[in-house]
Amino acid sequence: MSSSDEATLVNKTIDTLLEQFPPAETEAKAFWAAQFDAGLAWVDFRIGDGGLGVSPSLRETVTRRLSEADAPIWNIAANLLGIGMGAGVLAAHGTEAQRKRWLRPMFLMEEIWCQMFSEPGAGSDVASLSMSAVRDGDEWILNGQKVWTTLAHISKWGMIVTRTDPDQPKHRGLTYFIVDMEAEGVDIRPLYQITGEAEFNEVFFDDVRVNDDQRIDDVGAGWGVAMTTLMNERVAIGGRIVPRNSGTIGAAMTLWNESGPSDIATRRELARLWAEVEAMRLTTLRAAENMQAGVPGPEGSTGKLTWAALNKEVTSFSVEMLGLDGATIPEGYSLEPTSYETREVERVMSPQRSFLRARANSIEGGTSQIMRNILGERVLGLPGEPRVDKDIPWKDVPRG
Amino acid sequence: MAERITFARTEEQTMLATTVRDFLEATVDMDTVREASLTENAFNREAWGGLVEMGLVGLHIPEQYGGAGFSFIETAIVFEELGRRVVPVPLLSSIMASAAILAAGSESQKEMLVPPIASGESTATLAVFEHAHDLDACATVANRVENGWSLTGTKRYVTDAPNADQFVVVASTDEGTRLFVVDASTAGVTIAPTPSLDATRPLGELGLEDVHVDSDACLSESDTTAAIRKALDVGVVALAQEQAGGAQRCLEMSVEYAKSRYQFGRAIGSFQAVKHMCADMLVAAEHAKSVATHAARTIDDADESAISVPLAKSVCSDAYIKAAGDTIQIHGGIGFTWEHDAHLYFKRAKSTALLLGSVNSYRDRLADAIGI
Ligand SMILES: Cc1cc2nc3c(=O)[nH]c(=O)nc-3n(C[C@H](O)[C@H](O)[C@H](O)COP(=O)(O)OP(=O)(O)OC[C@H]3O[C@@H](n4cnc5c(N)ncnc54)[C@H](O)[C@@H]3O)c2cc1C
């Protein structure tokens, strides 16, 4: 199909969906079911997997047209680790049975997903992780600890990287699974962050049994699957094609128009920030156009890097626009850690909250330093740094 | 925007880029650019001759006015390539002048004046500014005289003035602002080069002392503000493309050097301080490409260009200045020498950001357009 035929197909399919399931009269879940079955969940995926087998750049058309039609698209953000990352992993590495089992309930928000890569001893250097998985017939037994696991407390499924062969160098002895977060031996405890919320958790595994049919790709191939996950994560975070004037820059514009100071310098600074955000948005569009179907390449990393820096700038600017009010905490929002039971209660979205939350942007999903290393080495071909852990069995590498 | 934004080049456009790049690499030795930067009327006639021969000067000009009838995207591609080598040719001036005539002229004026510019036979430029800060100031006056007009005043910061055969001049009249086409050889015209920060793009002063021109030299009987704006916007978009090309070339030079220069027993590109500067430069160059391409694609869309033109000016100016500055840093001492190319890009970057109006003035325009 030519690219214009693909665009026509996608637009026609959207027309039909909106006609048969008018968003105003359709319950969100019924709409998502119809959207998935029409192949409009991830248009670049296979037919039957929620896709139409067309270019991934057409995802933007779907998001844009559905949001213009006021259709429910909040499942993407609410189940981001599933819809934005897990889905890409299943499409690239999953068996047909795995794709059939997991994609649809994920998109319909029946099952929330989380990602368990980071450990207390393995963050940026995630390949050095310790979580062990030992084979026992048709099952694997998992022991160890994960940390910073966003949404673990409401998740049904978790993507997990484990060490199955400690005698291999660190990248080689890893195996990837999808684990049931409700399984026996999984203990999830909240971790409170600077905003007072507990979006993330620490997760302990004590002899947790996982069936071998939940293994993704081969034994020992976990690093490749982890890389697919991270590429998808960086695109999900920084590569999402959003409408113009949305997100924190949109909030800053509203703030300016409603209560901003009216001096030229502040207005110019807002225009400059707007231009940078728009340049990033156009670059994302361009990257999506250039990207071949399937797995995004390292170029996806520019979006993550710039988004982190710009979101920090924009949210800081918004707090400044509040003047002295910026130094206060708005009604309905408390910075105190919420109780374990109430941590899902929605708090007022304020510029102050966005400002604090933005600090995580350059840490989560790969720090900005790591992003720059990736751009420098994989995109620009600059030499890597001297490595002290190269070709050494994982068990002999120093840790701390 | 109803239309889906696209950036991808057609096969023909990719071929055009390759052809122009190969030609410029073969023709424009960076040493000649450096030498030209010691003069006050830099003009690489060999490169210009080639562009003329390939029909690239009037690429986006409609066929009925002697051009090739392509879209502005093709012209933008040529500018990207020119920017990569800081080529001293008056293409920017030429397309701004023709854009002004096309926007303000009558049918017969367009038919008479545009073809020689499109063919490269005549080198034309736009003479708008007089004051360093107040870009709208216009003390140059035109008074009606028998059979025409008499112009008096001084235009400054005129790009390629020392090499121009023709000037499209903005002047105030009793009836409002008007545009006049004035030949360099007309009595009362003086042209003085202005020493420029970026001497590869010569600037000059155009003096007009009771210069008599025909009635036909006046391009429009009505207000010309929109035509002037359009001509400047065409210039800004061409420059944005040049800035994107220059930033990309800076990135390439820096990466090449970071791979081959060794200190402390390692390539300097393996040091994160250097590597991360290169990564940030990549981001800047990519952003510049995105906004410049978008501006070139939307230049004739009145609504979107109100955003895309100042957007391109804002992003590309900062991106190029940063890329060119960091290129000097990454090269160390050698990057600061006259012999190295880095300064040609650095001067071009700063000077381009200032040309046709400050970055801040475009941010103000952008603010108007996005409703803040
Ligand atoms: C809000 C939030 C949500 C998260 N959600 C999840 C999740 O759902 N699942 C999950 O698995 N993880 C999650 N993470 C964890 C995240 O991926 C890690 O925090 C991140 O990869 C960094 O690891 P670290 O915290 O151990 O820091 P370290 O890796 O210890 O880094 C500390 C500092 O050293 C720098 N550094 C490290 N290595 C290098 C190097 N080679 N070159 C230069 N500088 C270096 C880093 O940039 C950083 O500044 C989340 C984190 C946050 C903040």
mmCIF file of N, CA and C in Angstrom, chain A residues 144-153 181 185-192 198-206 340 343:
data_model
loop_
_atom_site.group_PDB
_atom_site.id
_atom_site.type_symbol
_atom_site.label_atom_id
_atom_site.label_comp_id
_atom_site.label_asym_id
_atom_site.label_seq_id
_atom_site.Cartn_x
_atom_site.Cartn_y
_atom_site.Cartn_z
ATOM 1 N N GLY A 144 14.052 -12.208 44.682
ATOM 2 C CA GLY A 144 14.831 -10.967 44.618
ATOM 3 C C GLY A 144 13.951 -9.757 44.875
ATOM 4 N N GLN A 145 14.497 -8.558 44.562
ATOM 5 C CA GLN A 145 13.750 -7.322 44.802
ATOM 6 C C GLN A 145 13.832 -6.363 43.622
ATOM 7 N N LYS A 146 12.684 -5.796 43.299
ATOM 8 C CA LYS A 146 12.626 -4.724 42.302
ATOM 9 C C LYS A 146 12.260 -3.424 43.020
ATOM 10 N N VAL A 147 12.530 -2.297 42.350
ATOM 11 C CA VAL A 147 12.244 -1.023 43.008
ATOM 12 C C VAL A 147 11.783 0.014 41.985
ATOM 13 N N TRP A 148 11.156 1.057 42.458
ATOM 14 C CA TRP A 148 10.597 2.142 41.631
ATOM 15 C C TRP A 148 9.548 1.617 40.651
ATOM 16 N N THR A 149 8.816 0.591 41.018
ATOM 17 C CA THR A 149 7.863 -0.009 40.083
ATOM 18 C C THR A 149 6.562 0.789 40.076
ATOM 19 N N THR A 150 6.426 1.593 39.040
ATOM 20 C CA THR A 150 5.246 2.446 38.896
ATOM 21 C C THR A 150 3.998 1.580 38.722
ATOM 22 N N LEU A 151 2.962 1.913 39.473
ATOM 23 C CA LEU A 151 1.648 1.270 39.365
ATOM 24 C C LEU A 151 1.608 -0.203 39.737
ATOM 25 N N ALA A 152 2.662 -0.741 40.340
ATOM 26 C CA ALA A 152 2.650 -2.164 40.706
ATOM 27 C C ALA A 152 1.415 -2.497 41.539
ATOM 28 N N HIS A 153 1.018 -1.560 42.398
ATOM 29 C CA HIS A 153 -0.081 -1.828 43.325
ATOM 30 C C HIS A 153 -1.441 -1.983 42.669
ATOM 31 N N MET A 181 1.020 -10.193 38.970
ATOM 32 C CA MET A 181 1.332 -9.416 40.175
ATOM 33 C C MET A 181 0.510 -9.876 41.381
ATOM 34 N N GLY A 185 3.585 -14.896 46.843
ATOM 35 C CA GLY A 185 5.008 -14.602 47.037
ATOM 36 C C GLY A 185 5.408 -13.227 46.523
ATOM 37 N N VAL A 186 4.469 -12.508 45.874
ATOM 38 C CA VAL A 186 4.760 -11.139 45.414
ATOM 39 C C VAL A 186 4.289 -10.165 46.498
ATOM 40 N N ASP A 187 5.212 -9.351 47.021
ATOM 41 C CA ASP A 187 4.863 -8.415 48.087
ATOM 42 C C ASP A 187 5.149 -6.994 47.601
ATOM 43 N N ILE A 188 4.099 -6.171 47.536
ATOM 44 C CA ILE A 188 4.218 -4.825 46.961
ATOM 45 C C ILE A 188 4.089 -3.776 48.059
ATOM 46 N N ARG A 189 5.091 -2.913 48.200
ATOM 47 C CA ARG A 189 5.042 -1.874 49.244
ATOM 48 C C ARG A 189 5.250 -0.497 48.628
ATOM 49 N N PRO A 190 4.475 0.507 49.083
ATOM 50 C CA PRO A 190 4.559 1.838 48.458
ATOM 51 C C PRO A 190 5.867 2.562 48.782
ATOM 52 N N LEU A 191 6.297 3.396 47.818
ATOM 53 C CA LEU A 191 7.421 4.312 48.052
ATOM 54 C C LEU A 191 6.897 5.715 47.779
ATOM 55 N N TYR A 192 7.105 6.617 48.723
ATOM 56 C CA TYR A 192 6.573 7.971 48.564
ATOM 57 C C TYR A 192 7.577 8.874 47.862
ATOM 58 N N ALA A 198 2.416 8.210 46.054
ATOM 59 C CA ALA A 198 3.182 6.975 45.930
ATOM 60 C C ALA A 198 2.773 6.294 44.630
ATOM 61 N N GLU A 199 3.294 6.829 43.518
ATOM 62 C CA GLU A 199 3.014 6.193 42.223
ATOM 63 C C GLU A 199 3.798 4.909 42.103
ATOM 64 N N PHE A 200 4.956 4.899 42.771
ATOM 65 C CA PHE A 200 5.807 3.708 42.612
ATOM 66 C C PHE A 200 5.965 2.912 43.891
ATOM 67 N N ASN A 201 6.598 1.754 43.773
ATOM 68 C CA ASN A 201 6.626 0.756 44.838
ATOM 69 C C ASN A 201 7.949 0.018 44.836
ATOM 70 N N GLU A 202 8.179 -0.700 45.929
ATOM 71 C CA GLU A 202 9.199 -1.735 45.879
ATOM 72 C C GLU A 202 8.469 -3.068 45.896
ATOM 73 N N VAL A 203 8.990 -4.014 45.154
ATOM 74 C CA VAL A 203 8.301 -5.293 44.987
ATOM 75 C C VAL A 203 9.261 -6.412 45.350
ATOM 76 N N PHE A 204 8.830 -7.253 46.303
ATOM 77 C CA PHE A 204 9.681 -8.364 46.751
ATOM 78 C C PHE A 204 9.156 -9.684 46.198
ATOM 79 N N PHE A 205 10.071 -10.508 45.736
ATOM 80 C CA PHE A 205 9.710 -11.822 45.189
ATOM 81 C C PHE A 205 10.278 -12.904 46.087
ATOM 82 N N ASP A 206 9.368 -13.733 46.601
ATOM 83 C CA ASP A 206 9.794 -14.806 47.487
ATOM 84 C C ASP A 206 9.265 -16.129 46.923
ATOM 85 N N TYR A 340 -1.438 4.686 52.856
ATOM 86 C CA TYR A 340 -1.363 3.567 51.913
ATOM 87 C C TYR A 340 -2.702 3.378 51.210
ATOM 88 N N ARG A 343 -3.676 6.388 48.565
ATOM 89 C CA ARG A 343 -2.687 6.955 47.653
ATOM 90 C C ARG A 343 -3.160 7.071 46.207
#
